[in-house]
Amino acid sequence: MGFDPTGAPTTPLTHLKPATRERLIITNRAANDGLIGTLDGTPLTPTTINSGIQAFIVPPGHGGEFHLSFAGDHPYRQGLIIGSITAGITALLCAVAMVRRRQARHEVLHITGGTYGAVIVCGGLALTTGWPILILIPLTWLVLRYTLIGRGLLITATMTMTAMWLARAPWPAANYAGDSPLLACACAIAVITMCISLRRGSPEYPQPKTPKSAPPPGPHSAHPEPEPAPAPPPADAPPQAPPPA
């Protein structure tokens, strides 16, 4: 006869009655140092069974409501809120900059360089990605230099793959994709592509154009100024004698 699971309990454990012996609460989750188990607000001692399953030790005489939480949950939610506020402020500043640019009467700044910025960004990627950055930088440069794949296509492909991967394995699932090295490499390729697109040089700040003033007329000017007419003599002045013949 086969196993009949119809009589097996399916209700998750939420309340634990006190007992005279020490017991274990097995969560059937992968062992993680960030998991916190409490019994009526009292933290329980974590342990690991079967080389990878998270459990908690319940001392004798303890009982109550069991609550399982993750230590990084609150910082994660706070980061989402702070990130949303920062994104809104950034979008507002960009809108203000666009309006001011339309109202400006001088030429827009043309940035022709970004070597120092690219070096700083690549250094940050090295800290987050590790040694694979030494392979990703020349590999990305070779793809952009010797293939038909453009910058926009490469960035779109890597970020689309990243978004689809995260959608299939979101946090806090056991197979969360955010910890995958391949996902970090895909994001690094997109950032490297933007850095490689910057040309070597320094920013140029064009000066506002001033109207050219006309050169002062000289003796060899094409249109010399006419000589002023002599002033007429006053009415009560005696008549002047004609010059001798």
PDB file of C-alpha atoms in Angstrom:
ATOM      1  CA  MET A   1       0.000   0.000   0.000  1.00  0.00           C
ATOM      2  CA  GLY A   2       1.198   3.479  -0.800  1.00  0.00           C
ATOM      3  CA  PHE A   3       1.522   6.438   1.527  1.00  0.00           C
ATOM      4  CA  ASP A   4      -1.707   8.375   2.075  1.00  0.00           C
ATOM      5  CA  PRO A   5      -0.925  12.030   2.917  1.00  0.00           C
ATOM      6  CA  THR A   6      -4.549  13.052   3.467  1.00  0.00           C
ATOM      7  CA  GLY A   7      -4.249  12.778   7.223  1.00  0.00           C
ATOM      8  CA  ALA A   8      -0.990  14.746   7.461  1.00  0.00           C
ATOM      9  CA  PRO A   9      -1.288  18.170   9.131  1.00  0.00           C
ATOM     10  CA  THR A  10      -0.895  21.098   6.725  1.00  0.00           C
ATOM     11  CA  THR A  11      -1.370  24.035   9.132  1.00  0.00           C
ATOM     12  CA  PRO A  12       1.910  25.920   9.816  1.00  0.00           C
ATOM     13  CA  LEU A  13       3.058  26.049  13.414  1.00  0.00           C
ATOM     14  CA  THR A  14       2.352  29.438  14.978  1.00  0.00           C
ATOM     15  CA  HIS A  15       1.701  28.630  18.655  1.00  0.00           C
ATOM     16  CA  LEU A  16       3.821  26.394  20.846  1.00  0.00           C
ATOM     17  CA  LYS A  17       2.728  25.134  24.236  1.00  0.00           C
ATOM     18  CA  PRO A  18       5.234  24.970  27.121  1.00  0.00           C
ATOM     19  CA  ALA A  19       6.906  21.642  27.807  1.00  0.00           C
ATOM     20  CA  THR A  20       9.271  20.216  30.402  1.00  0.00           C
ATOM     21  CA  ARG A  21      11.971  19.261  27.882  1.00  0.00           C
ATOM     22  CA  GLU A  22      14.051  21.060  25.298  1.00  0.00           C
ATOM     23  CA  ARG A  23      12.576  21.083  21.782  1.00  0.00           C
ATOM     24  CA  LEU A  24      13.463  22.164  18.257  1.00  0.00           C
ATOM     25  CA  ILE A  25      11.482  24.283  15.831  1.00  0.00           C
ATOM     26  CA  ILE A  26      12.433  23.197  12.307  1.00  0.00           C
ATOM     27  CA  THR A  27      11.688  25.885   9.729  1.00  0.00           C
ATOM     28  CA  ASN A  28      12.473  23.785   6.617  1.00  0.00           C
ATOM     29  CA  ARG A  29      14.389  26.802   5.295  1.00  0.00           C
ATOM     30  CA  ALA A  30      17.994  26.939   4.239  1.00  0.00           C
ATOM     31  CA  ALA A  31      20.307  27.875   7.086  1.00  0.00           C
ATOM     32  CA  ASN A  32      20.939  31.610   7.160  1.00  0.00           C
ATOM     33  CA  ASP A  33      22.631  33.681   9.823  1.00  0.00           C
ATOM     34  CA  GLY A  34      20.128  36.477   9.222  1.00  0.00           C
ATOM     35  CA  LEU A  35      17.047  34.449  10.220  1.00  0.00           C
ATOM     36  CA  ILE A  36      15.710  35.381  13.659  1.00  0.00           C
ATOM     37  CA  GLY A  37      13.211  33.248  15.570  1.00  0.00           C
ATOM     38  CA  THR A  38      11.291  34.599  18.568  1.00  0.00           C
ATOM     39  CA  LEU A  39       8.781  33.052  20.926  1.00  0.00           C
ATOM     40  CA  ASP A  40       6.485  35.724  22.369  1.00  0.00           C
ATOM     41  CA  GLY A  41       9.235  38.256  21.697  1.00  0.00           C
ATOM     42  CA  THR A  42      11.992  36.154  23.304  1.00  0.00           C
ATOM     43  CA  PRO A  43      14.854  35.393  20.873  1.00  0.00           C
ATOM     44  CA  LEU A  44      15.581  31.704  20.386  1.00  0.00           C
ATOM     45  CA  THR A  45      19.006  30.161  19.897  1.00  0.00           C
ATOM     46  CA  PRO A  46      19.514  29.247  16.218  1.00  0.00           C
ATOM     47  CA  THR A  47      20.983  25.926  15.148  1.00  0.00           C
ATOM     48  CA  THR A  48      21.447  23.897  11.986  1.00  0.00           C
ATOM     49  CA  ILE A  49      20.257  20.351  11.379  1.00  0.00           C
ATOM     50  CA  ASN A  50      20.919  17.963   8.489  1.00  0.00           C
ATOM     51  CA  SER A  51      23.831  20.182   7.399  1.00  0.00           C
ATOM     52  CA  GLY A  52      21.692  22.946   5.982  1.00  0.00           C
ATOM     53  CA  ILE A  53      18.220  23.383   7.550  1.00  0.00           C
ATOM     54  CA  GLN A  54      17.535  26.265   9.895  1.00  0.00           C
ATOM     55  CA  ALA A  55      16.101  25.365  13.301  1.00  0.00           C
ATOM     56  CA  PHE A  56      15.694  27.044  16.678  1.00  0.00           C
ATOM     57  CA  ILE A  57      16.111  25.640  20.184  1.00  0.00           C
ATOM     58  CA  VAL A  58      13.148  26.087  22.544  1.00  0.00           C
ATOM     59  CA  PRO A  59      14.214  25.909  26.222  1.00  0.00           C
ATOM     60  CA  PRO A  60      12.097  23.906  28.692  1.00  0.00           C
ATOM     61  CA  GLY A  61       9.063  25.739  30.017  1.00  0.00           C
ATOM     62  CA  HIS A  62       8.876  28.233  27.145  1.00  0.00           C
ATOM     63  CA  GLY A  63       5.884  28.625  24.850  1.00  0.00           C
ATOM     64  CA  GLY A  64       3.876  31.178  22.913  1.00  0.00           C
ATOM     65  CA  GLU A  65       3.600  32.585  19.388  1.00  0.00           C
ATOM     66  CA  PHE A  66       6.521  31.778  17.125  1.00  0.00           C
ATOM     67  CA  HIS A  67       7.657  34.504  14.736  1.00  0.00           C
ATOM     68  CA  LEU A  68      10.317  34.131  12.055  1.00  0.00           C
ATOM     69  CA  SER A  69      11.927  37.217  10.558  1.00  0.00           C
ATOM     70  CA  PHE A  70      15.016  38.249   8.628  1.00  0.00           C
ATOM     71  CA  ALA A  71      17.536  40.716  10.018  1.00  0.00           C
ATOM     72  CA  GLY A  72      17.961  42.510   6.689  1.00  0.00           C
ATOM     73  CA  ASP A  73      14.253  43.003   6.044  1.00  0.00           C
ATOM     74  CA  HIS A  74      13.911  46.432   7.675  1.00  0.00           C
ATOM     75  CA  PRO A  75      17.104  47.899   6.132  1.00  0.00           C
ATOM     76  CA  TYR A  76      15.965  46.549   2.770  1.00  0.00           C
ATOM     77  CA  ARG A  77      12.587  48.266   3.027  1.00  0.00           C
ATOM     78  CA  GLN A  78      14.207  51.469   4.275  1.00  0.00           C
ATOM     79  CA  GLY A  79      16.561  51.348   1.309  1.00  0.00           C
ATOM     80  CA  LEU A  80      13.604  51.035  -1.054  1.00  0.00           C
ATOM     81  CA  ILE A  81      11.941  54.079   0.500  1.00  0.00           C
ATOM     82  CA  ILE A  82      15.128  56.159   0.482  1.00  0.00           C
ATOM     83  CA  GLY A  83      15.866  55.081  -3.087  1.00  0.00           C
ATOM     84  CA  SER A  84      12.379  56.055  -4.232  1.00  0.00           C
ATOM     85  CA  ILE A  85      12.682  59.481  -2.612  1.00  0.00           C
ATOM     86  CA  THR A  86      16.140  59.971  -4.123  1.00  0.00           C
ATOM     87  CA  ALA A  87      14.873  58.958  -7.559  1.00  0.00           C
ATOM     88  CA  GLY A  88      12.004  61.443  -7.294  1.00  0.00           C
ATOM     89  CA  ILE A  89      14.325  64.276  -6.265  1.00  0.00           C
ATOM     90  CA  THR A  90      16.714  63.394  -9.104  1.00  0.00           C
ATOM     91  CA  ALA A  91      13.887  63.428 -11.651  1.00  0.00           C
ATOM     92  CA  LEU A  92      12.720  66.807 -10.323  1.00  0.00           C
ATOM     93  CA  LEU A  93      16.220  68.279 -10.585  1.00  0.00           C
ATOM     94  CA  CYS A  94      16.540  66.956 -14.136  1.00  0.00           C
ATOM     95  CA  ALA A  95      13.238  68.597 -15.071  1.00  0.00           C
ATOM     96  CA  VAL A  96      14.388  71.908 -13.582  1.00  0.00           C
ATOM     97  CA  ALA A  97      17.680  71.637 -15.476  1.00  0.00           C
ATOM     98  CA  MET A  98      15.831  71.016 -18.738  1.00  0.00           C
ATOM     99  CA  VAL A  99      13.644  74.085 -18.223  1.00  0.00           C
ATOM    100  CA  ARG A 100      16.646  76.257 -17.375  1.00  0.00           C
ATOM    101  CA  ARG A 101      18.520  74.964 -20.401  1.00  0.00           C
ATOM    102  CA  ARG A 102      15.679  76.023 -22.678  1.00  0.00           C
ATOM    103  CA  GLN A 103      15.700  79.486 -21.159  1.00  0.00           C
ATOM    104  CA  ALA A 104      19.489  79.859 -21.278  1.00  0.00           C
ATOM    105  CA  ARG A 105      21.002  82.269 -23.782  1.00  0.00           C
ATOM    106  CA  HIS A 106      24.441  80.730 -23.965  1.00  0.00           C
ATOM    107  CA  GLU A 107      25.647  77.530 -25.504  1.00  0.00           C
ATOM    108  CA  VAL A 108      25.146  74.247 -23.694  1.00  0.00           C
ATOM    109  CA  LEU A 109      28.156  72.568 -22.088  1.00  0.00           C
ATOM    110  CA  HIS A 110      29.645  69.970 -24.435  1.00  0.00           C
ATOM    111  CA  ILE A 111      31.399  67.232 -22.473  1.00  0.00           C
ATOM    112  CA  THR A 112      34.133  65.656 -24.574  1.00  0.00           C
ATOM    113  CA  GLY A 113      35.960  63.747 -21.863  1.00  0.00           C
ATOM    114  CA  GLY A 114      35.387  61.517 -18.878  1.00  0.00           C
ATOM    115  CA  THR A 115      38.570  59.583 -18.281  1.00  0.00           C
ATOM    116  CA  TYR A 116      38.719  60.263 -14.548  1.00  0.00           C
ATOM    117  CA  GLY A 117      35.047  59.436 -14.108  1.00  0.00           C
ATOM    118  CA  ALA A 118      35.438  56.186 -16.038  1.00  0.00           C
ATOM    119  CA  VAL A 119      38.417  55.183 -13.872  1.00  0.00           C
ATOM    120  CA  ILE A 120      36.469  55.889 -10.674  1.00  0.00           C
ATOM    121  CA  VAL A 121      33.440  53.910 -11.881  1.00  0.00           C
ATOM    122  CA  CYS A 122      35.580  50.960 -12.964  1.00  0.00           C
ATOM    123  CA  GLY A 123      37.288  51.030  -9.569  1.00  0.00           C
ATOM    124  CA  GLY A 124      33.918  50.807  -7.855  1.00  0.00           C
ATOM    125  CA  LEU A 125      32.955  47.903 -10.116  1.00  0.00           C
ATOM    126  CA  ALA A 126      36.175  46.152  -9.138  1.00  0.00           C
ATOM    127  CA  LEU A 127      35.200  46.411  -5.471  1.00  0.00           C
ATOM    128  CA  THR A 128      31.709  45.008  -6.072  1.00  0.00           C
ATOM    129  CA  THR A 129      32.410  42.472  -8.826  1.00  0.00           C
ATOM    130  CA  GLY A 130      35.934  41.361  -7.949  1.00  0.00           C
ATOM    131  CA  TRP A 131      38.551  39.933 -10.278  1.00  0.00           C
ATOM    132  CA  PRO A 132      36.094  39.274 -13.187  1.00  0.00           C
ATOM    133  CA  ILE A 133      36.242  43.012 -13.910  1.00  0.00           C
ATOM    134  CA  LEU A 134      39.735  42.408 -15.364  1.00  0.00           C
ATOM    135  CA  ILE A 135      38.124  40.215 -18.023  1.00  0.00           C
ATOM    136  CA  LEU A 136      34.923  42.187 -18.532  1.00  0.00           C
ATOM    137  CA  ILE A 137      36.615  45.500 -19.412  1.00  0.00           C
ATOM    138  CA  PRO A 138      38.714  44.237 -22.367  1.00  0.00           C
ATOM    139  CA  LEU A 139      35.946  41.857 -23.437  1.00  0.00           C
ATOM    140  CA  THR A 140      33.395  44.675 -23.606  1.00  0.00           C
ATOM    141  CA  TRP A 141      35.853  46.879 -25.509  1.00  0.00           C
ATOM    142  CA  LEU A 142      36.495  44.126 -28.066  1.00  0.00           C
ATOM    143  CA  VAL A 143      32.760  43.568 -28.587  1.00  0.00           C
ATOM    144  CA  LEU A 144      32.128  47.265 -29.178  1.00  0.00           C
ATOM    145  CA  ARG A 145      35.216  47.668 -31.367  1.00  0.00           C
ATOM    146  CA  TYR A 146      35.135  44.623 -33.638  1.00  0.00           C
ATOM    147  CA  THR A 147      31.470  43.552 -33.799  1.00  0.00           C
ATOM    148  CA  LEU A 148      28.261  45.058 -35.110  1.00  0.00           C
ATOM    149  CA  ILE A 149      26.800  45.267 -31.600  1.00  0.00           C
ATOM    150  CA  GLY A 150      26.322  48.894 -30.630  1.00  0.00           C
ATOM    151  CA  ARG A 151      26.360  50.506 -27.218  1.00  0.00           C
ATOM    152  CA  GLY A 152      22.597  50.863 -26.987  1.00  0.00           C
ATOM    153  CA  LEU A 153      21.977  47.264 -28.008  1.00  0.00           C
ATOM    154  CA  LEU A 154      24.525  45.886 -25.545  1.00  0.00           C
ATOM    155  CA  ILE A 155      23.163  47.921 -22.628  1.00  0.00           C
ATOM    156  CA  THR A 156      19.566  47.015 -23.501  1.00  0.00           C
ATOM    157  CA  ALA A 157      20.369  43.306 -23.806  1.00  0.00           C
ATOM    158  CA  THR A 158      22.239  43.040 -20.503  1.00  0.00           C
ATOM    159  CA  MET A 159      19.724  45.060 -18.481  1.00  0.00           C
ATOM    160  CA  THR A 160      16.737  43.241 -20.024  1.00  0.00           C
ATOM    161  CA  MET A 161      18.304  39.911 -19.097  1.00  0.00           C
ATOM    162  CA  THR A 162      18.918  41.236 -15.579  1.00  0.00           C
ATOM    163  CA  ALA A 163      15.314  42.399 -15.164  1.00  0.00           C
ATOM    164  CA  MET A 164      13.875  39.110 -16.441  1.00  0.00           C
ATOM    165  CA  TRP A 165      16.203  37.123 -14.181  1.00  0.00           C
ATOM    166  CA  LEU A 166      15.229  39.133 -11.101  1.00  0.00           C
ATOM    167  CA  ALA A 167      11.546  38.773 -11.995  1.00  0.00           C
ATOM    168  CA  ARG A 168      11.912  35.003 -12.078  1.00  0.00           C
ATOM    169  CA  ALA A 169      13.849  34.830  -8.793  1.00  0.00           C
ATOM    170  CA  PRO A 170      12.858  37.808  -6.601  1.00  0.00           C
ATOM    171  CA  TRP A 171      13.884  38.429  -3.026  1.00  0.00           C
ATOM    172  CA  PRO A 172      13.441  36.732  -0.519  1.00  0.00           C
ATOM    173  CA  ALA A 173      13.062  33.524  -2.515  1.00  0.00           C
ATOM    174  CA  ALA A 174      15.562  30.759  -1.868  1.00  0.00           C
ATOM    175  CA  ASN A 175      16.918  31.123  -5.421  1.00  0.00           C
ATOM    176  CA  TYR A 176      17.228  34.929  -5.207  1.00  0.00           C
ATOM    177  CA  ALA A 177      19.138  36.074  -8.297  1.00  0.00           C
ATOM    178  CA  GLY A 178      20.619  39.200  -6.752  1.00  0.00           C
ATOM    179  CA  ASP A 179      23.458  37.190  -5.206  1.00  0.00           C
ATOM    180  CA  SER A 180      24.432  35.557  -8.502  1.00  0.00           C
ATOM    181  CA  PRO A 181      27.887  36.493  -9.863  1.00  0.00           C
ATOM    182  CA  LEU A 182      26.553  36.249 -13.425  1.00  0.00           C
ATOM    183  CA  LEU A 183      23.931  38.887 -12.674  1.00  0.00           C
ATOM    184  CA  ALA A 184      26.587  41.191 -11.237  1.00  0.00           C
ATOM    185  CA  CYS A 185      28.707  40.681 -14.367  1.00  0.00           C
ATOM    186  CA  ALA A 186      25.766  41.564 -16.618  1.00  0.00           C
ATOM    187  CA  CYS A 187      25.197  44.817 -14.723  1.00  0.00           C
ATOM    188  CA  ALA A 188      28.931  45.547 -14.829  1.00  0.00           C
ATOM    189  CA  ILE A 189      28.992  45.117 -18.621  1.00  0.00           C
ATOM    190  CA  ALA A 190      26.241  47.714 -18.987  1.00  0.00           C
ATOM    191  CA  VAL A 191      28.137  50.213 -16.828  1.00  0.00           C
ATOM    192  CA  ILE A 192      31.442  49.506 -18.598  1.00  0.00           C
ATOM    193  CA  THR A 193      29.757  50.126 -21.944  1.00  0.00           C
ATOM    194  CA  MET A 194      28.766  53.619 -20.839  1.00  0.00           C
ATOM    195  CA  CYS A 195      32.276  54.314 -19.551  1.00  0.00           C
ATOM    196  CA  ILE A 196      33.984  53.130 -22.743  1.00  0.00           C
ATOM    197  CA  SER A 197      31.766  55.417 -24.816  1.00  0.00           C
ATOM    198  CA  LEU A 198      33.340  58.495 -23.194  1.00  0.00           C
ATOM    199  CA  ARG A 199      36.151  60.040 -25.167  1.00  0.00           C
ATOM    200  CA  ARG A 200      39.477  60.977 -23.663  1.00  0.00           C
ATOM    201  CA  GLY A 201      39.824  64.647 -22.850  1.00  0.00           C
ATOM    202  CA  SER A 202      38.607  67.316 -20.510  1.00  0.00           C
ATOM    203  CA  PRO A 203      35.258  69.120 -20.476  1.00  0.00           C
ATOM    204  CA  GLU A 204      34.994  72.130 -22.691  1.00  0.00           C
ATOM    205  CA  TYR A 205      33.111  75.164 -21.461  1.00  0.00           C
ATOM    206  CA  PRO A 206      32.213  77.312 -24.482  1.00  0.00           C
ATOM    207  CA  GLN A 207      32.154  81.014 -23.871  1.00  0.00           C
ATOM    208  CA  PRO A 208      29.051  82.981 -24.879  1.00  0.00           C
ATOM    209  CA  LYS A 209      29.319  84.559 -28.280  1.00  0.00           C
ATOM    210  CA  THR A 210      29.708  88.349 -28.366  1.00  0.00           C
ATOM    211  CA  PRO A 211      28.808  90.417 -31.440  1.00  0.00           C
ATOM    212  CA  LYS A 212      31.804  91.619 -33.383  1.00  0.00           C
ATOM    213  CA  SER A 213      32.189  95.410 -33.317  1.00  0.00           C
ATOM    214  CA  ALA A 214      32.766  97.226 -36.613  1.00  0.00           C
ATOM    215  CA  PRO A 215      36.346  98.462 -37.148  1.00  0.00           C
ATOM    216  CA  PRO A 216      36.857 102.213 -36.781  1.00  0.00           C
ATOM    217  CA  PRO A 217      36.913 104.004 -40.118  1.00  0.00           C
ATOM    218  CA  GLY A 218      40.362 105.040 -41.236  1.00  0.00           C
ATOM    219  CA  PRO A 219      41.841 107.020 -44.043  1.00  0.00           C
ATOM    220  CA  HIS A 220      41.803 103.962 -46.307  1.00  0.00           C
ATOM    221  CA  SER A 221      38.263 102.890 -45.405  1.00  0.00           C
ATOM    222  CA  ALA A 222      35.894 102.051 -48.234  1.00  0.00           C
ATOM    223  CA  HIS A 223      33.303 104.497 -46.854  1.00  0.00           C
ATOM    224  CA  PRO A 224      35.100 107.488 -45.309  1.00  0.00           C
ATOM    225  CA  GLU A 225      33.135 109.755 -43.052  1.00  0.00           C
ATOM    226  CA  PRO A 226      32.004 113.044 -44.751  1.00  0.00           C
ATOM    227  CA  GLU A 227      33.652 116.261 -43.589  1.00  0.00           C
ATOM    228  CA  PRO A 228      31.411 118.464 -41.418  1.00  0.00           C
ATOM    229  CA  ALA A 229      29.901 121.532 -43.152  1.00  0.00           C
ATOM    230  CA  PRO A 230      31.199 124.978 -42.013  1.00  0.00           C
ATOM    231  CA  ALA A 231      29.010 126.822 -39.536  1.00  0.00           C
ATOM    232  CA  PRO A 232      27.036 129.807 -41.012  1.00  0.00           C
ATOM    233  CA  PRO A 233      28.161 133.343 -39.899  1.00  0.00           C
ATOM    234  CA  PRO A 234      26.011 135.166 -37.334  1.00  0.00           C
ATOM    235  CA  ALA A 235      23.325 137.591 -38.644  1.00  0.00           C
ATOM    236  CA  ASP A 236      24.828 140.778 -37.081  1.00  0.00           C
ATOM    237  CA  ALA A 237      28.323 140.151 -38.361  1.00  0.00           C
ATOM    238  CA  PRO A 238      29.693 142.739 -40.867  1.00  0.00           C
ATOM    239  CA  PRO A 239      29.940 141.608 -44.440  1.00  0.00           C
ATOM    240  CA  GLN A 240      33.322 140.306 -45.361  1.00  0.00           C
ATOM    241  CA  ALA A 241      35.200 141.891 -48.222  1.00  0.00           C
ATOM    242  CA  PRO A 242      35.600 139.781 -51.266  1.00  0.00           C
ATOM    243  CA  PRO A 243      39.066 138.418 -51.790  1.00  0.00           C
ATOM    244  CA  PRO A 244      41.238 140.402 -54.194  1.00  0.00           C
ATOM    245  CA  ALA A 245      41.257 139.213 -57.720  1.00  0.00           C
TER     246      ALA A 245
END
